[in-house]
Amino acid sequence: KRKLEAEKDYVFDKRLRYSVRQNESNCRFRDIVVRKEEGFTHILLSSQTSDNNALTPEIMKEVRRALCNAATDDSKLLLLSAVGSVFCSGLDYSYLIGRLSSDRRKESTRISEAIRDFVKAFIQFKKPIVVAINGPALGLGASILPLCDIVWASEKAWFQTPYATIRLTPAGCSSYTFPQILGVALANEMLFCGRKLTAQEACSRGLVSQVFWPTTFSQEVMLRVKEMASCSAVVLEESKCLVRSFLKSVLEGVNEKECLMLKQLWSSSKGLDSLFSYLQDKIYEV
């Protein structure tokens, strides 16, 4: 009976992925799904080319393109979520090893610029961004959350940014936003020591707005997003501008500096050897 139930769940998950991909213009994207809903645009991470919705330059480019489209359409806000049990596991480290091994200098520039442009797209997006975290959010997948406006999480979600542990420097403006939101002590534990935050801990410290029970998570999120989408588009955009405008230039500067440091790290043989030695026996686990 258990085996039959497990197979049924697996079939359902495959059908969900297939049905989601048939909606509207999703054929334009390979690793994300874009749905046009009434009053809002829904972007879902649904990677077919990396594990656990990990990010590659190609996937980040798709997200940027979807953000660009949503910025100019008639939607009032953006909802970002994921298909599967993991929200986002951050950078795809298998991809990093393969690319940086072949051409260290060229690829370090290309990948760091992809991260810079990806993060910049969130910083510059003028409409409210709501994020629904269904499961673990790691690395860059967690770092971008303070760049969004409302973050709702399932009780199953947890957050981790172990940059120093995996021989990287912070990204996604987390070197600035995490100390501002979480406080210096906790931010340092997350960035330097890889401390995990549960959904409830993240909520109590201000990284997450609300936490919902997993079985009703999607319904709770949709109910609130649709309520937001009934508001005036002008009011929503102007309200975000009032809250965010003074931070924009600061965040853009932090983003540039973080990505420059990553480029320098990956360009140096010492920095690359340190990353490879860590990942040789232990690829990032979720």
PDB file of C-alpha atoms in Angstrom:
ATOM      1  CA  LYS A   1       0.000   0.000   0.000  1.00  0.00           C
ATOM      2  CA  ARG A   2       2.819   2.400   0.928  1.00  0.00           C
ATOM      3  CA  LYS A   3       4.553   1.652  -2.369  1.00  0.00           C
ATOM      4  CA  LEU A   4       1.403   2.368  -4.345  1.00  0.00           C
ATOM      5  CA  GLU A   5       0.874   5.641  -2.459  1.00  0.00           C
ATOM      6  CA  ALA A   6       4.489   6.686  -3.106  1.00  0.00           C
ATOM      7  CA  GLU A   7       4.126   5.921  -6.821  1.00  0.00           C
ATOM      8  CA  LYS A   8       0.840   7.860  -6.896  1.00  0.00           C
ATOM      9  CA  ASP A   9       2.555  10.895  -5.308  1.00  0.00           C
ATOM     10  CA  TYR A  10       5.400  10.686  -7.838  1.00  0.00           C
ATOM     11  CA  VAL A  11       2.962  10.559 -10.764  1.00  0.00           C
ATOM     12  CA  PHE A  12       1.077  13.523  -9.318  1.00  0.00           C
ATOM     13  CA  ASP A  13       4.299  15.537  -9.050  1.00  0.00           C
ATOM     14  CA  LYS A  14       5.183  14.810 -12.699  1.00  0.00           C
ATOM     15  CA  ARG A  15       1.676  15.750 -13.788  1.00  0.00           C
ATOM     16  CA  LEU A  16       1.891  18.969 -11.789  1.00  0.00           C
ATOM     17  CA  ARG A  17       5.131  19.939 -13.495  1.00  0.00           C
ATOM     18  CA  TYR A  18       3.696  19.079 -16.906  1.00  0.00           C
ATOM     19  CA  SER A  19       0.397  20.912 -16.396  1.00  0.00           C
ATOM     20  CA  VAL A  20       2.174  23.980 -15.026  1.00  0.00           C
ATOM     21  CA  ARG A  21       4.370  24.122 -18.111  1.00  0.00           C
ATOM     22  CA  GLN A  22       1.422  24.104 -20.491  1.00  0.00           C
ATOM     23  CA  ASN A  23       0.130  27.463 -19.240  1.00  0.00           C
ATOM     24  CA  GLU A  24       0.233  30.361 -21.699  1.00  0.00           C
ATOM     25  CA  SER A  25       3.734  31.288 -22.918  1.00  0.00           C
ATOM     26  CA  ASN A  26       5.756  28.925 -20.744  1.00  0.00           C
ATOM     27  CA  CYS A  27       7.403  27.379 -23.802  1.00  0.00           C
ATOM     28  CA  ARG A  28       9.646  30.460 -23.904  1.00  0.00           C
ATOM     29  CA  PHE A  29      11.310  29.309 -20.681  1.00  0.00           C
ATOM     30  CA  ARG A  30      13.087  26.081 -19.856  1.00  0.00           C
ATOM     31  CA  ASP A  31      13.863  26.325 -16.130  1.00  0.00           C
ATOM     32  CA  ILE A  32      11.138  28.612 -14.859  1.00  0.00           C
ATOM     33  CA  VAL A  33       7.395  28.819 -15.355  1.00  0.00           C
ATOM     34  CA  VAL A  34       5.598  32.131 -15.851  1.00  0.00           C
ATOM     35  CA  ARG A  35       1.873  32.383 -15.267  1.00  0.00           C
ATOM     36  CA  LYS A  36      -0.197  35.476 -15.940  1.00  0.00           C
ATOM     37  CA  GLU A  37      -2.878  35.613 -13.247  1.00  0.00           C
ATOM     38  CA  GLU A  38      -5.566  38.221 -12.679  1.00  0.00           C
ATOM     39  CA  GLY A  39      -3.694  41.233 -11.343  1.00  0.00           C
ATOM     40  CA  PHE A  40      -0.292  39.606 -10.863  1.00  0.00           C
ATOM     41  CA  THR A  41       2.504  37.640 -12.541  1.00  0.00           C
ATOM     42  CA  HIS A  42       3.515  34.313 -11.010  1.00  0.00           C
ATOM     43  CA  ILE A  43       7.094  33.066 -11.553  1.00  0.00           C
ATOM     44  CA  LEU A  44       7.894  29.526 -10.414  1.00  0.00           C
ATOM     45  CA  LEU A  45      11.392  28.066 -10.232  1.00  0.00           C
ATOM     46  CA  SER A  46      11.111  24.668 -11.904  1.00  0.00           C
ATOM     47  CA  SER A  47      14.591  23.707 -13.011  1.00  0.00           C
ATOM     48  CA  GLN A  48      15.006  20.818 -15.421  1.00  0.00           C
ATOM     49  CA  THR A  49      18.774  21.286 -15.794  1.00  0.00           C
ATOM     50  CA  SER A  50      19.946  21.491 -12.160  1.00  0.00           C
ATOM     51  CA  ASP A  51      19.067  19.804  -8.875  1.00  0.00           C
ATOM     52  CA  ASN A  52      16.913  21.426  -6.195  1.00  0.00           C
ATOM     53  CA  ASN A  53      16.236  24.556  -8.262  1.00  0.00           C
ATOM     54  CA  ALA A  54      19.915  25.520  -8.126  1.00  0.00           C
ATOM     55  CA  LEU A  55      20.890  28.626 -10.064  1.00  0.00           C
ATOM     56  CA  THR A  56      23.088  28.762 -13.169  1.00  0.00           C
ATOM     57  CA  PRO A  57      23.746  31.845 -15.345  1.00  0.00           C
ATOM     58  CA  GLU A  58      21.183  30.529 -17.828  1.00  0.00           C
ATOM     59  CA  ILE A  59      18.477  30.135 -15.170  1.00  0.00           C
ATOM     60  CA  MET A  60      19.269  33.550 -13.696  1.00  0.00           C
ATOM     61  CA  LYS A  61      18.956  35.041 -17.183  1.00  0.00           C
ATOM     62  CA  GLU A  62      15.490  33.503 -17.547  1.00  0.00           C
ATOM     63  CA  VAL A  63      14.381  34.991 -14.211  1.00  0.00           C
ATOM     64  CA  ARG A  64      15.720  38.393 -15.263  1.00  0.00           C
ATOM     65  CA  ARG A  65      13.795  38.198 -18.540  1.00  0.00           C
ATOM     66  CA  ALA A  66      10.600  37.283 -16.716  1.00  0.00           C
ATOM     67  CA  LEU A  67      11.108  40.201 -14.312  1.00  0.00           C
ATOM     68  CA  CYS A  68      11.675  42.547 -17.241  1.00  0.00           C
ATOM     69  CA  ASN A  69       8.433  41.390 -18.880  1.00  0.00           C
ATOM     70  CA  ALA A  70       6.473  41.711 -15.622  1.00  0.00           C
ATOM     71  CA  ALA A  71       7.821  45.229 -15.087  1.00  0.00           C
ATOM     72  CA  THR A  72       6.106  46.482 -18.234  1.00  0.00           C
ATOM     73  CA  ASP A  73       2.901  44.418 -18.360  1.00  0.00           C
ATOM     74  CA  ASP A  74      -0.426  45.193 -16.674  1.00  0.00           C
ATOM     75  CA  SER A  75       0.280  43.145 -13.534  1.00  0.00           C
ATOM     76  CA  LYS A  76       0.253  44.947 -10.184  1.00  0.00           C
ATOM     77  CA  LEU A  77       2.746  42.723  -8.389  1.00  0.00           C
ATOM     78  CA  LEU A  78       4.956  39.667  -8.743  1.00  0.00           C
ATOM     79  CA  LEU A  79       4.716  36.331  -6.924  1.00  0.00           C
ATOM     80  CA  LEU A  80       7.860  34.178  -6.827  1.00  0.00           C
ATOM     81  CA  SER A  81       7.630  30.550  -5.721  1.00  0.00           C
ATOM     82  CA  ALA A  82       8.961  27.112  -6.692  1.00  0.00           C
ATOM     83  CA  VAL A  83       7.857  23.699  -7.929  1.00  0.00           C
ATOM     84  CA  GLY A  84       9.059  20.778  -5.814  1.00  0.00           C
ATOM     85  CA  SER A  85      10.076  20.441  -2.178  1.00  0.00           C
ATOM     86  CA  VAL A  86      13.010  22.924  -2.298  1.00  0.00           C
ATOM     87  CA  PHE A  87      12.612  26.628  -2.977  1.00  0.00           C
ATOM     88  CA  CYS A  88      16.175  27.249  -4.166  1.00  0.00           C
ATOM     89  CA  SER A  89      19.522  25.688  -3.246  1.00  0.00           C
ATOM     90  CA  GLY A  90      21.574  28.672  -4.397  1.00  0.00           C
ATOM     91  CA  LEU A  91      24.328  28.528  -6.983  1.00  0.00           C
ATOM     92  CA  ASP A  92      24.828  25.239  -8.811  1.00  0.00           C
ATOM     93  CA  TYR A  93      28.258  24.231  -7.519  1.00  0.00           C
ATOM     94  CA  SER A  94      28.628  21.326  -9.936  1.00  0.00           C
ATOM     95  CA  TYR A  95      28.187  23.883 -12.710  1.00  0.00           C
ATOM     96  CA  LEU A  96      30.795  26.135 -11.070  1.00  0.00           C
ATOM     97  CA  ILE A  97      33.369  23.357 -10.895  1.00  0.00           C
ATOM     98  CA  GLY A  98      32.875  22.390 -14.526  1.00  0.00           C
ATOM     99  CA  ARG A  99      33.025  25.920 -15.913  1.00  0.00           C
ATOM    100  CA  LEU A 100      35.773  27.348 -13.711  1.00  0.00           C
ATOM    101  CA  SER A 101      37.951  24.301 -14.338  1.00  0.00           C
ATOM    102  CA  SER A 102      37.837  24.817 -18.100  1.00  0.00           C
ATOM    103  CA  ASP A 103      38.512  28.574 -18.288  1.00  0.00           C
ATOM    104  CA  ARG A 104      39.001  30.223 -14.908  1.00  0.00           C
ATOM    105  CA  ARG A 105      39.387  33.865 -15.966  1.00  0.00           C
ATOM    106  CA  LYS A 106      36.687  33.987 -18.636  1.00  0.00           C
ATOM    107  CA  GLU A 107      34.109  32.020 -16.632  1.00  0.00           C
ATOM    108  CA  SER A 108      34.732  33.884 -13.369  1.00  0.00           C
ATOM    109  CA  THR A 109      33.841  37.105 -15.183  1.00  0.00           C
ATOM    110  CA  ARG A 110      30.800  35.611 -16.908  1.00  0.00           C
ATOM    111  CA  ILE A 111      29.327  33.965 -13.790  1.00  0.00           C
ATOM    112  CA  SER A 112      29.968  36.926 -11.477  1.00  0.00           C
ATOM    113  CA  GLU A 113      28.336  39.267 -14.002  1.00  0.00           C
ATOM    114  CA  ALA A 114      25.340  36.917 -14.269  1.00  0.00           C
ATOM    115  CA  ILE A 115      24.929  37.058 -10.483  1.00  0.00           C
ATOM    116  CA  ARG A 116      25.304  40.851 -10.520  1.00  0.00           C
ATOM    117  CA  ASP A 117      22.632  41.307 -13.203  1.00  0.00           C
ATOM    118  CA  PHE A 118      20.313  38.796 -11.517  1.00  0.00           C
ATOM    119  CA  VAL A 119      20.467  40.594  -8.164  1.00  0.00           C
ATOM    120  CA  LYS A 120      20.234  44.005  -9.829  1.00  0.00           C
ATOM    121  CA  ALA A 121      16.961  42.956 -11.492  1.00  0.00           C
ATOM    122  CA  PHE A 122      15.415  42.442  -8.044  1.00  0.00           C
ATOM    123  CA  ILE A 123      16.799  45.732  -6.737  1.00  0.00           C
ATOM    124  CA  GLN A 124      15.381  47.716  -9.662  1.00  0.00           C
ATOM    125  CA  PHE A 125      11.968  46.017  -9.925  1.00  0.00           C
ATOM    126  CA  LYS A 126       9.391  48.719  -9.204  1.00  0.00           C
ATOM    127  CA  LYS A 127       6.341  46.593  -8.396  1.00  0.00           C
ATOM    128  CA  PRO A 128       5.943  44.693  -5.101  1.00  0.00           C
ATOM    129  CA  ILE A 129       7.575  41.252  -5.025  1.00  0.00           C
ATOM    130  CA  VAL A 130       5.972  38.565  -2.871  1.00  0.00           C
ATOM    131  CA  VAL A 131       7.950  35.370  -2.250  1.00  0.00           C
ATOM    132  CA  ALA A 132       6.419  32.060  -1.166  1.00  0.00           C
ATOM    133  CA  ILE A 133       9.063  29.803   0.406  1.00  0.00           C
ATOM    134  CA  ASN A 134       7.791  26.229   0.274  1.00  0.00           C
ATOM    135  CA  GLY A 135      10.997  24.543   1.473  1.00  0.00           C
ATOM    136  CA  PRO A 136      14.722  25.125   2.048  1.00  0.00           C
ATOM    137  CA  ALA A 137      16.220  28.381   0.735  1.00  0.00           C
ATOM    138  CA  LEU A 138      20.010  28.308   0.620  1.00  0.00           C
ATOM    139  CA  GLY A 139      22.823  30.583  -0.502  1.00  0.00           C
ATOM    140  CA  LEU A 140      21.726  33.060  -3.137  1.00  0.00           C
ATOM    141  CA  GLY A 141      18.185  31.669  -2.844  1.00  0.00           C
ATOM    142  CA  ALA A 142      18.052  33.053   0.706  1.00  0.00           C
ATOM    143  CA  SER A 143      20.187  36.153   0.123  1.00  0.00           C
ATOM    144  CA  ILE A 144      17.733  37.733  -2.336  1.00  0.00           C
ATOM    145  CA  LEU A 145      14.813  37.603   0.124  1.00  0.00           C
ATOM    146  CA  PRO A 146      15.510  41.017   1.750  1.00  0.00           C
ATOM    147  CA  LEU A 147      15.436  42.511  -1.769  1.00  0.00           C
ATOM    148  CA  CYS A 148      11.794  41.413  -2.029  1.00  0.00           C
ATOM    149  CA  ASP A 149       8.897  43.072  -0.247  1.00  0.00           C
ATOM    150  CA  ILE A 150       6.900  40.302   1.441  1.00  0.00           C
ATOM    151  CA  VAL A 151       8.191  36.822   2.291  1.00  0.00           C
ATOM    152  CA  TRP A 152       5.770  34.093   3.365  1.00  0.00           C
ATOM    153  CA  ALA A 153       7.136  30.712   4.393  1.00  0.00           C
ATOM    154  CA  SER A 154       5.873  27.202   4.980  1.00  0.00           C
ATOM    155  CA  GLU A 155       6.621  25.634   8.359  1.00  0.00           C
ATOM    156  CA  LYS A 156       8.866  23.229   6.385  1.00  0.00           C
ATOM    157  CA  ALA A 157      11.110  26.033   5.128  1.00  0.00           C
ATOM    158  CA  TRP A 158      14.553  26.769   6.504  1.00  0.00           C
ATOM    159  CA  PHE A 159      17.281  29.225   5.565  1.00  0.00           C
ATOM    160  CA  GLN A 160      21.049  28.949   5.289  1.00  0.00           C
ATOM    161  CA  THR A 161      23.823  31.062   3.725  1.00  0.00           C
ATOM    162  CA  PRO A 162      27.079  29.208   4.477  1.00  0.00           C
ATOM    163  CA  TYR A 163      29.260  31.273   2.154  1.00  0.00           C
ATOM    164  CA  ALA A 164      32.490  31.122   4.192  1.00  0.00           C
ATOM    165  CA  THR A 165      31.958  27.409   4.883  1.00  0.00           C
ATOM    166  CA  ILE A 166      31.954  26.649   1.166  1.00  0.00           C
ATOM    167  CA  ARG A 167      34.855  29.051   0.481  1.00  0.00           C
ATOM    168  CA  LEU A 168      32.809  31.898  -1.039  1.00  0.00           C
ATOM    169  CA  THR A 169      32.180  35.519  -0.125  1.00  0.00           C
ATOM    170  CA  PRO A 170      28.572  36.770   0.398  1.00  0.00           C
ATOM    171  CA  ALA A 171      26.297  37.548  -2.546  1.00  0.00           C
ATOM    172  CA  GLY A 172      22.813  38.926  -3.108  1.00  0.00           C
ATOM    173  CA  CYS A 173      23.605  42.016  -0.980  1.00  0.00           C
ATOM    174  CA  SER A 174      23.506  39.795   2.113  1.00  0.00           C
ATOM    175  CA  SER A 175      26.689  41.412   3.475  1.00  0.00           C
ATOM    176  CA  TYR A 176      24.551  44.551   3.942  1.00  0.00           C
ATOM    177  CA  THR A 177      20.939  43.369   4.303  1.00  0.00           C
ATOM    178  CA  PHE A 178      21.504  40.517   6.765  1.00  0.00           C
ATOM    179  CA  PRO A 179      23.200  42.656   9.450  1.00  0.00           C
ATOM    180  CA  GLN A 180      20.498  45.315   8.939  1.00  0.00           C
ATOM    181  CA  ILE A 181      17.637  42.838   9.394  1.00  0.00           C
ATOM    182  CA  LEU A 182      19.026  40.097  11.629  1.00  0.00           C
ATOM    183  CA  GLY A 183      21.603  42.043  13.593  1.00  0.00           C
ATOM    184  CA  VAL A 184      25.361  41.736  13.210  1.00  0.00           C
ATOM    185  CA  ALA A 185      25.802  38.751  15.535  1.00  0.00           C
ATOM    186  CA  LEU A 186      23.250  36.468  13.866  1.00  0.00           C
ATOM    187  CA  ALA A 187      24.178  37.668  10.366  1.00  0.00           C
ATOM    188  CA  ASN A 188      27.812  36.741  11.014  1.00  0.00           C
ATOM    189  CA  GLU A 189      26.783  33.294  12.242  1.00  0.00           C
ATOM    190  CA  MET A 190      24.822  32.741   9.038  1.00  0.00           C
ATOM    191  CA  LEU A 191      27.423  34.135   6.634  1.00  0.00           C
ATOM    192  CA  PHE A 192      30.547  32.793   8.358  1.00  0.00           C
ATOM    193  CA  CYS A 193      29.381  29.644  10.164  1.00  0.00           C
ATOM    194  CA  GLY A 194      26.470  28.474   8.054  1.00  0.00           C
ATOM    195  CA  ARG A 195      23.892  28.617  10.838  1.00  0.00           C
ATOM    196  CA  LYS A 196      20.437  27.399   9.792  1.00  0.00           C
ATOM    197  CA  LEU A 197      17.320  29.394  10.611  1.00  0.00           C
ATOM    198  CA  THR A 198      13.975  27.654  10.921  1.00  0.00           C
ATOM    199  CA  ALA A 199      10.935  29.353   9.439  1.00  0.00           C
ATOM    200  CA  GLN A 200       9.795  30.484  12.885  1.00  0.00           C
ATOM    201  CA  GLU A 201      13.254  31.848  13.761  1.00  0.00           C
ATOM    202  CA  ALA A 202      13.419  33.703  10.448  1.00  0.00           C
ATOM    203  CA  CYS A 203       9.984  35.170  11.137  1.00  0.00           C
ATOM    204  CA  SER A 204      10.874  36.291  14.646  1.00  0.00           C
ATOM    205  CA  ARG A 205      14.019  38.035  13.326  1.00  0.00           C
ATOM    206  CA  GLY A 206      12.285  39.795  10.415  1.00  0.00           C
ATOM    207  CA  LEU A 207      13.564  37.814   7.425  1.00  0.00           C
ATOM    208  CA  VAL A 208      10.099  36.291   6.925  1.00  0.00           C
ATOM    209  CA  SER A 209       6.737  38.063   7.244  1.00  0.00           C
ATOM    210  CA  GLN A 210       4.492  35.122   8.209  1.00  0.00           C
ATOM    211  CA  VAL A 211       4.724  31.335   8.542  1.00  0.00           C
ATOM    212  CA  PHE A 212       1.882  29.032   7.453  1.00  0.00           C
ATOM    213  CA  TRP A 213       1.070  25.369   7.952  1.00  0.00           C
ATOM    214  CA  PRO A 214       2.407  23.283   5.008  1.00  0.00           C
ATOM    215  CA  THR A 215      -0.928  21.680   4.095  1.00  0.00           C
ATOM    216  CA  THR A 216      -2.638  25.049   3.598  1.00  0.00           C
ATOM    217  CA  PHE A 217       0.415  27.059   2.527  1.00  0.00           C
ATOM    218  CA  SER A 218      -0.493  27.523  -1.140  1.00  0.00           C
ATOM    219  CA  GLN A 219      -4.075  28.493  -0.347  1.00  0.00           C
ATOM    220  CA  GLU A 220      -2.991  31.019   2.295  1.00  0.00           C
ATOM    221  CA  VAL A 221      -0.493  32.614  -0.098  1.00  0.00           C
ATOM    222  CA  MET A 222      -2.924  32.826  -3.016  1.00  0.00           C
ATOM    223  CA  LEU A 223      -5.647  34.303  -0.829  1.00  0.00           C
ATOM    224  CA  ARG A 224      -3.346  37.107   0.297  1.00  0.00           C
ATOM    225  CA  VAL A 225      -1.790  37.726  -3.114  1.00  0.00           C
ATOM    226  CA  LYS A 226      -5.218  38.063  -4.734  1.00  0.00           C
ATOM    227  CA  GLU A 227      -6.235  40.485  -1.992  1.00  0.00           C
ATOM    228  CA  MET A 228      -3.129  42.572  -2.725  1.00  0.00           C
ATOM    229  CA  ALA A 229      -3.845  42.425  -6.448  1.00  0.00           C
ATOM    230  CA  SER A 230      -7.225  44.070  -5.841  1.00  0.00           C
ATOM    231  CA  CYS A 231      -5.463  47.251  -4.694  1.00  0.00           C
ATOM    232  CA  SER A 232      -4.579  50.173  -6.948  1.00  0.00           C
ATOM    233  CA  ALA A 233      -1.497  49.535  -9.104  1.00  0.00           C
ATOM    234  CA  VAL A 234      -0.384  53.149  -8.638  1.00  0.00           C
ATOM    235  CA  VAL A 235      -0.723  52.958  -4.855  1.00  0.00           C
ATOM    236  CA  LEU A 236       1.260  49.708  -4.663  1.00  0.00           C
ATOM    237  CA  GLU A 237       4.096  50.986  -6.860  1.00  0.00           C
ATOM    238  CA  GLU A 238       4.312  54.391  -5.168  1.00  0.00           C
ATOM    239  CA  SER A 239       4.224  52.791  -1.727  1.00  0.00           C
ATOM    240  CA  LYS A 240       7.141  50.549  -2.649  1.00  0.00           C
ATOM    241  CA  CYS A 241       9.008  53.552  -4.009  1.00  0.00           C
ATOM    242  CA  LEU A 242       8.602  55.391  -0.689  1.00  0.00           C
ATOM    243  CA  VAL A 243       9.874  52.381   1.269  1.00  0.00           C
ATOM    244  CA  ARG A 244      12.706  51.339  -1.057  1.00  0.00           C
ATOM    245  CA  SER A 245      13.961  54.332  -3.056  1.00  0.00           C
ATOM    246  CA  PHE A 246      16.555  55.549  -0.543  1.00  0.00           C
ATOM    247  CA  LEU A 247      18.104  52.042  -0.395  1.00  0.00           C
ATOM    248  CA  LYS A 248      18.380  51.454  -4.131  1.00  0.00           C
ATOM    249  CA  SER A 249      21.744  53.115  -4.747  1.00  0.00           C
ATOM    250  CA  VAL A 250      23.208  51.556  -1.596  1.00  0.00           C
ATOM    251  CA  LEU A 251      22.147  48.059  -2.640  1.00  0.00           C
ATOM    252  CA  GLU A 252      23.437  48.524  -6.183  1.00  0.00           C
ATOM    253  CA  GLY A 253      26.821  49.530  -4.786  1.00  0.00           C
ATOM    254  CA  VAL A 254      26.917  46.547  -2.423  1.00  0.00           C
ATOM    255  CA  ASN A 255      25.947  44.208  -5.266  1.00  0.00           C
ATOM    256  CA  GLU A 256      28.767  45.513  -7.475  1.00  0.00           C
ATOM    257  CA  LYS A 257      31.320  45.097  -4.694  1.00  0.00           C
ATOM    258  CA  GLU A 258      30.186  41.581  -3.743  1.00  0.00           C
ATOM    259  CA  CYS A 259      30.326  40.361  -7.347  1.00  0.00           C
ATOM    260  CA  LEU A 260      33.731  41.949  -7.899  1.00  0.00           C
ATOM    261  CA  MET A 261      35.030  40.033  -4.874  1.00  0.00           C
ATOM    262  CA  LEU A 262      33.584  36.779  -6.225  1.00  0.00           C
ATOM    263  CA  LYS A 263      35.242  37.424  -9.577  1.00  0.00           C
ATOM    264  CA  GLN A 264      38.599  38.053  -7.908  1.00  0.00           C
ATOM    265  CA  LEU A 265      38.189  34.940  -5.768  1.00  0.00           C
ATOM    266  CA  TRP A 266      37.386  32.678  -8.719  1.00  0.00           C
ATOM    267  CA  SER A 267      40.113  34.272 -10.871  1.00  0.00           C
ATOM    268  CA  SER A 268      42.833  33.405  -8.361  1.00  0.00           C
ATOM    269  CA  SER A 269      44.239  29.908  -8.284  1.00  0.00           C
ATOM    270  CA  LYS A 270      44.353  30.013  -4.471  1.00  0.00           C
ATOM    271  CA  GLY A 271      40.672  30.904  -4.150  1.00  0.00           C
ATOM    272  CA  LEU A 272      39.642  28.325  -6.729  1.00  0.00           C
ATOM    273  CA  ASP A 273      41.755  25.573  -5.175  1.00  0.00           C
ATOM    274  CA  SER A 274      40.105  26.278  -1.826  1.00  0.00           C
ATOM    275  CA  LEU A 275      36.630  25.955  -3.361  1.00  0.00           C
ATOM    276  CA  PHE A 276      37.549  22.775  -5.244  1.00  0.00           C
ATOM    277  CA  SER A 277      39.115  21.142  -2.206  1.00  0.00           C
ATOM    278  CA  TYR A 278      35.907  21.654  -0.264  1.00  0.00           C
ATOM    279  CA  LEU A 279      33.595  20.452  -3.033  1.00  0.00           C
ATOM    280  CA  GLN A 280      35.710  17.500  -4.072  1.00  0.00           C
ATOM    281  CA  ASP A 281      34.211  15.196  -1.431  1.00  0.00           C
ATOM    282  CA  LYS A 282      31.116  17.146  -0.455  1.00  0.00           C
ATOM    283  CA  ILE A 283      28.812  18.747  -3.007  1.00  0.00           C
ATOM    284  CA  TYR A 284      26.311  21.156  -1.436  1.00  0.00           C
ATOM    285  CA  GLU A 285      23.614  19.032   0.225  1.00  0.00           C
ATOM    286  CA  VAL A 286      19.967  19.969   0.908  1.00  0.00           C
TER     287      VAL A 286
END
